[in-house]
Amino acid sequence: DTAVSQTPKYLVTQMGNDKSIKCEQNLGHDTMYWYKQDSKKFLKIMFSYNNKELIINETVPNRFSPKSPDKAHLNLHINSLELGDSAVYFCASSQGTHSSYNEQFFGPGTRLTVL
Amino acid sequence: SQQGEEDPQALSIQEGENATMNCSYKTSINNLQWYRQNSGRGLVHLILIRSNEREKHSGRLRVTLDTSKKSSSLLITASRAADTASYFCATDDDNAGNMLTFGGGTRLMVKP
């Protein structure tokens, strides 16, 4: 009965490959997010997705594309992986877009290693 | 530099002592949140304080917010070994998409 789940937990791949990370939440939340945490533990927002409206952090390369088949899922697809993409990627969700409901629930993370 | 910078970056204390972590930010905010991250795990929400609030308590946690100084503090009283984790502040500055901006975190070690 995990609230926010991600698969896979670990992902090791070669430079240039394309990979996807899946995220599902069973909390009935309207908004989902993707974050990247680098080796120094800095956590940076990548995307916010609410009711099919996608808000993109402008610093995210367009090789990264979120895909949401429905409200409970937000997958992250990465094209042409680079060494600098190695990080831990966290999915999160929140009840809505009002700031009072912005407590976010995080998944366990996916550790991506690009060789 | 980042919105939501924590201070200190690392803190080591004995069990039973209090731990205080500080967070500074740059822009106007709707609210400020504190999260905990255990090693190898996702973040867990601890407490949210709104911009019109000055202090909030939750169990052994006490959070203060000073919007004039753009700073917040998290106090953990009577610390336990299980409190060992990284603690992050995050600000919601009323941007589109309700995206939070996280600081670099304070790594707290509580020695038994």
Tab-separated table of N, CA and C in Angstrom, chain B residues 13-84:
chain	number	residue	atom	x	y	z
B	13	ILE	N	25.556	15.709	17.266
B	13	ILE	CA	25.217	15.948	18.666
B	13	ILE	C	25.043	14.613	19.383
B	14	GLN	N	24.942	14.678	20.700
B	14	GLN	CA	24.690	13.493	21.507
B	14	GLN	C	23.185	13.323	21.694
B	15	GLU	N	22.787	12.094	21.830
B	15	GLU	CA	21.386	11.792	22.104
B	15	GLU	C	20.922	12.582	23.336
B	16	GLY	N	19.729	13.126	23.251
B	16	GLY	CA	19.207	13.907	24.369
B	16	GLY	C	19.388	15.399	24.201
B	17	GLU	N	20.370	15.783	23.393
B	17	GLU	CA	20.599	17.214	23.147
B	17	GLU	C	19.581	17.730	22.138
B	18	ASN	N	19.501	19.049	22.068
B	18	ASN	CA	18.640	19.685	21.073
B	18	ASN	C	19.449	19.981	19.813
B	19	ALA	N	18.766	19.934	18.680
B	19	ALA	CA	19.417	20.248	17.403
B	19	ALA	C	18.672	21.398	16.751
B	20	THR	N	19.413	22.402	16.327
B	20	THR	CA	18.801	23.542	15.648
B	20	THR	C	19.404	23.704	14.266
B	21	MET	N	18.533	23.796	13.280
B	21	MET	CA	18.955	23.984	11.897
B	21	MET	C	18.280	25.240	11.360
B	22	ASN	N	19.004	25.977	10.566
B	22	ASN	CA	18.490	27.235	10.041
B	22	ASN	C	18.380	27.197	8.523
B	23	CYS	N	17.476	28.003	8.025
B	23	CYS	CA	17.231	28.057	6.580
B	23	CYS	C	17.019	29.517	6.197
B	24	SER	N	17.693	29.944	5.149
B	24	SER	CA	17.466	31.298	4.638
B	24	SER	C	16.986	31.217	3.207
B	25	TYR	N	16.187	32.187	2.810
B	25	TYR	CA	15.654	32.186	1.449
B	25	TYR	C	15.644	33.605	0.916
B	26	LYS	N	15.315	33.760	-0.354
B	26	LYS	CA	15.515	35.062	-0.986
B	26	LYS	C	14.230	35.764	-1.420
B	27	THR	N	13.231	34.994	-1.857
B	27	THR	CA	12.034	35.626	-2.414
B	27	THR	C	10.880	35.602	-1.418
B	28	SER	N	9.789	36.273	-1.736
B	28	SER	CA	8.572	36.172	-0.928
B	28	SER	C	7.993	34.777	-1.088
B	29	ILE	N	7.406	34.283	-0.026
B	29	ILE	CA	6.917	32.896	-0.055
B	29	ILE	C	5.469	32.809	0.419
B	30	ASN	N	4.801	31.736	-0.002
B	30	ASN	CA	3.488	31.400	0.545
B	30	ASN	C	3.645	30.576	1.815
B	31	ASN	N	4.554	29.628	1.761
B	31	ASN	CA	4.813	28.806	2.929
B	31	ASN	C	6.227	28.247	2.847
B	32	LEU	N	6.664	27.705	3.959
B	32	LEU	CA	7.974	27.062	4.025
B	32	LEU	C	7.760	25.706	4.681
B	33	GLN	N	8.411	24.702	4.139
B	33	GLN	CA	8.233	23.348	4.647
B	33	GLN	C	9.586	22.769	5.035
B	34	TRP	N	9.540	21.839	5.971
B	34	TRP	CA	10.729	21.085	6.347
B	34	TRP	C	10.476	19.608	6.055
B	35	TYR	N	11.511	18.983	5.487
B	35	TYR	CA	11.455	17.564	5.142
B	35	TYR	C	12.658	16.859	5.752
B	36	ARG	N	12.499	15.565	5.992
B	36	ARG	CA	13.596	14.725	6.464
B	36	ARG	C	13.873	13.658	5.410
B	37	GLN	N	15.143	13.346	5.231
B	37	GLN	CA	15.532	12.288	4.314
B	37	GLN	C	16.507	11.354	5.008
B	38	ASN	N	16.083	10.130	5.231
B	38	ASN	CA	16.997	9.113	5.738
B	38	ASN	C	17.852	8.616	4.581
B	39	SER	N	19.009	8.120	4.901
B	39	SER	CA	19.972	7.691	3.882
B	39	SER	C	19.345	6.688	2.924
B	40	GLY	N	19.422	6.985	1.636
B	40	GLY	CA	18.919	6.069	0.633
B	40	GLY	C	17.406	6.032	0.502
B	41	ARG	N	16.733	6.981	1.109
B	41	ARG	CA	15.267	6.978	1.072
B	41	ARG	C	14.738	8.268	0.472
B	42	GLY	N	13.420	8.303	0.264
B	42	GLY	CA	12.776	9.524	-0.201
B	42	GLY	C	12.566	10.501	0.941
B	43	LEU	N	12.120	11.700	0.588
B	43	LEU	CA	11.892	12.733	1.599
B	43	LEU	C	10.549	12.528	2.275
B	44	VAL	N	10.511	12.867	3.547
B	44	VAL	CA	9.285	12.764	4.324
B	44	VAL	C	8.940	14.149	4.856
B	45	HIS	N	7.708	14.574	4.612
B	45	HIS	CA	7.271	15.888	5.068
B	45	HIS	C	7.176	15.911	6.592
B	46	LEU	N	7.722	16.977	7.199
B	46	LEU	CA	7.673	17.121	8.651
B	46	LEU	C	6.650	18.163	9.077
B	47	ILE	N	6.757	19.329	8.489
B	47	ILE	CA	5.930	20.428	8.984
B	47	ILE	C	5.868	21.528	7.925
B	48	LEU	N	4.744	22.203	7.855
B	48	LEU	CA	4.545	23.321	6.940
B	48	LEU	C	4.167	24.538	7.767
B	49	ILE	N	4.815	25.657	7.506
B	49	ILE	CA	4.479	26.897	8.200
B	49	ILE	C	4.142	27.945	7.146
B	50	ARG	N	3.000	28.592	7.322
B	50	ARG	CA	2.543	29.565	6.339
B	50	ARG	C	3.216	30.911	6.573
B	51	SER	N	3.184	31.742	5.583
B	51	SER	CA	3.902	33.014	5.667
B	51	SER	C	3.338	33.937	6.736
B	52	ASN	N	2.084	33.718	7.153
B	52	ASN	CA	1.499	34.566	8.199
B	52	ASN	C	1.628	33.941	9.592
B	53	GLU	N	2.345	32.838	9.675
B	53	GLU	CA	2.588	32.192	10.968
B	53	GLU	C	4.023	32.460	11.401
B	54	ARG	N	4.242	32.472	12.695
B	54	ARG	CA	5.583	32.753	13.211
B	54	ARG	C	6.214	31.542	13.879
B	55	GLU	N	5.372	30.642	14.384
B	55	GLU	CA	5.903	29.484	15.093
B	55	GLU	C	4.900	28.344	14.979
B	56	LYS	N	5.466	27.132	14.895
B	56	LYS	CA	4.595	25.964	14.822
B	56	LYS	C	5.274	24.795	15.512
B	57	HIS	N	4.456	23.963	16.163
B	57	HIS	CA	5.006	22.822	16.887
B	57	HIS	C	4.395	21.539	16.349
B	58	SER	N	5.186	20.494	16.378
B	58	SER	CA	4.680	19.159	16.058
B	58	SER	C	5.526	18.166	16.828
B	59	GLY	N	4.992	17.646	17.918
B	59	GLY	CA	5.757	16.713	18.744
B	59	GLY	C	7.021	17.361	19.266
B	60	ARG	N	8.173	16.761	18.949
B	60	ARG	CA	9.452	17.321	19.403
B	60	ARG	C	10.014	18.369	18.443
B	61	LEU	N	9.252	18.704	17.431
B	61	LEU	CA	9.705	19.679	16.434
B	61	LEU	C	9.109	21.049	16.715
B	62	ARG	N	9.955	22.066	16.555
B	62	ARG	CA	9.476	23.440	16.665
B	62	ARG	C	10.069	24.207	15.490
B	63	VAL	N	9.203	24.848	14.728
B	63	VAL	CA	9.639	25.617	13.566
B	63	VAL	C	9.274	27.072	13.780
B	64	THR	N	10.209	27.945	13.466
B	64	THR	CA	9.920	29.377	13.492
B	64	THR	C	10.113	29.948	12.095
B	65	LEU	N	9.446	31.037	11.841
B	65	LEU	CA	9.562	31.709	10.546
B	65	LEU	C	9.625	33.209	10.776
B	66	ASP	N	10.631	33.843	10.224
B	66	ASP	CA	10.785	35.287	10.297
B	66	ASP	C	10.825	35.808	8.863
B	67	THR	N	9.692	36.285	8.387
B	67	THR	CA	9.630	36.717	6.993
B	67	THR	C	10.412	38.009	6.759
B	68	SER	N	10.596	38.797	7.814
B	68	SER	CA	11.370	40.033	7.638
B	68	SER	C	12.848	39.719	7.392
B	69	LYS	N	13.314	38.637	7.967
B	69	LYS	CA	14.712	38.219	7.775
B	69	LYS	C	14.812	37.119	6.721
B	70	LYS	N	13.657	36.677	6.216
B	70	LYS	CA	13.633	35.583	5.253
B	70	LYS	C	14.424	34.392	5.792
B	71	SER	N	14.012	33.955	6.979
B	71	SER	CA	14.708	32.826	7.580
B	71	SER	C	13.742	31.982	8.401
B	72	SER	N	14.122	30.732	8.577
B	72	SER	CA	13.344	29.792	9.371
B	72	SER	C	14.314	28.933	10.158
B	73	SER	N	13.834	28.394	11.277
B	73	SER	CA	14.655	27.453	12.024
B	73	SER	C	13.820	26.235	12.389
B	74	LEU	N	14.501	25.108	12.440
B	74	LEU	CA	13.895	23.856	12.882
B	74	LEU	C	14.631	23.408	14.123
B	75	LEU	N	13.911	23.241	15.210
B	75	LEU	CA	14.487	22.762	16.461
B	75	LEU	C	13.934	21.372	16.744
B	76	ILE	N	14.827	20.439	16.961
B	76	ILE	CA	14.437	19.094	17.398
B	76	ILE	C	14.881	18.971	18.843
B	77	THR	N	13.934	18.776	19.732
B	77	THR	CA	14.280	18.670	21.148
B	77	THR	C	14.490	17.207	21.541
B	78	ALA	N	15.293	17.019	22.575
B	78	ALA	CA	15.546	15.675	23.123
B	78	ALA	C	15.819	14.686	22.002
B	79	SER	N	16.853	14.956	21.225
B	79	SER	CA	17.120	14.170	20.018
B	79	SER	C	17.364	12.696	20.343
B	80	ARG	N	17.076	11.872	19.343
B	80	ARG	CA	17.278	10.428	19.443
B	80	ARG	C	18.153	9.973	18.281
B	81	ALA	N	18.765	8.826	18.435
B	81	ALA	CA	19.602	8.294	17.356
B	81	ALA	C	18.796	8.172	16.059
B	82	ALA	N	17.509	7.872	16.192
B	82	ALA	CA	16.654	7.712	15.013
B	82	ALA	C	16.402	9.025	14.269
B	83	ASP	N	16.775	10.142	14.886
B	83	ASP	CA	16.625	11.435	14.199
B	83	ASP	C	17.763	11.670	13.211
B	84	THR	N	18.763	10.813	13.216
B	84	THR	CA	19.866	10.933	12.264
B	84	THR	C	19.346	10.878	10.842
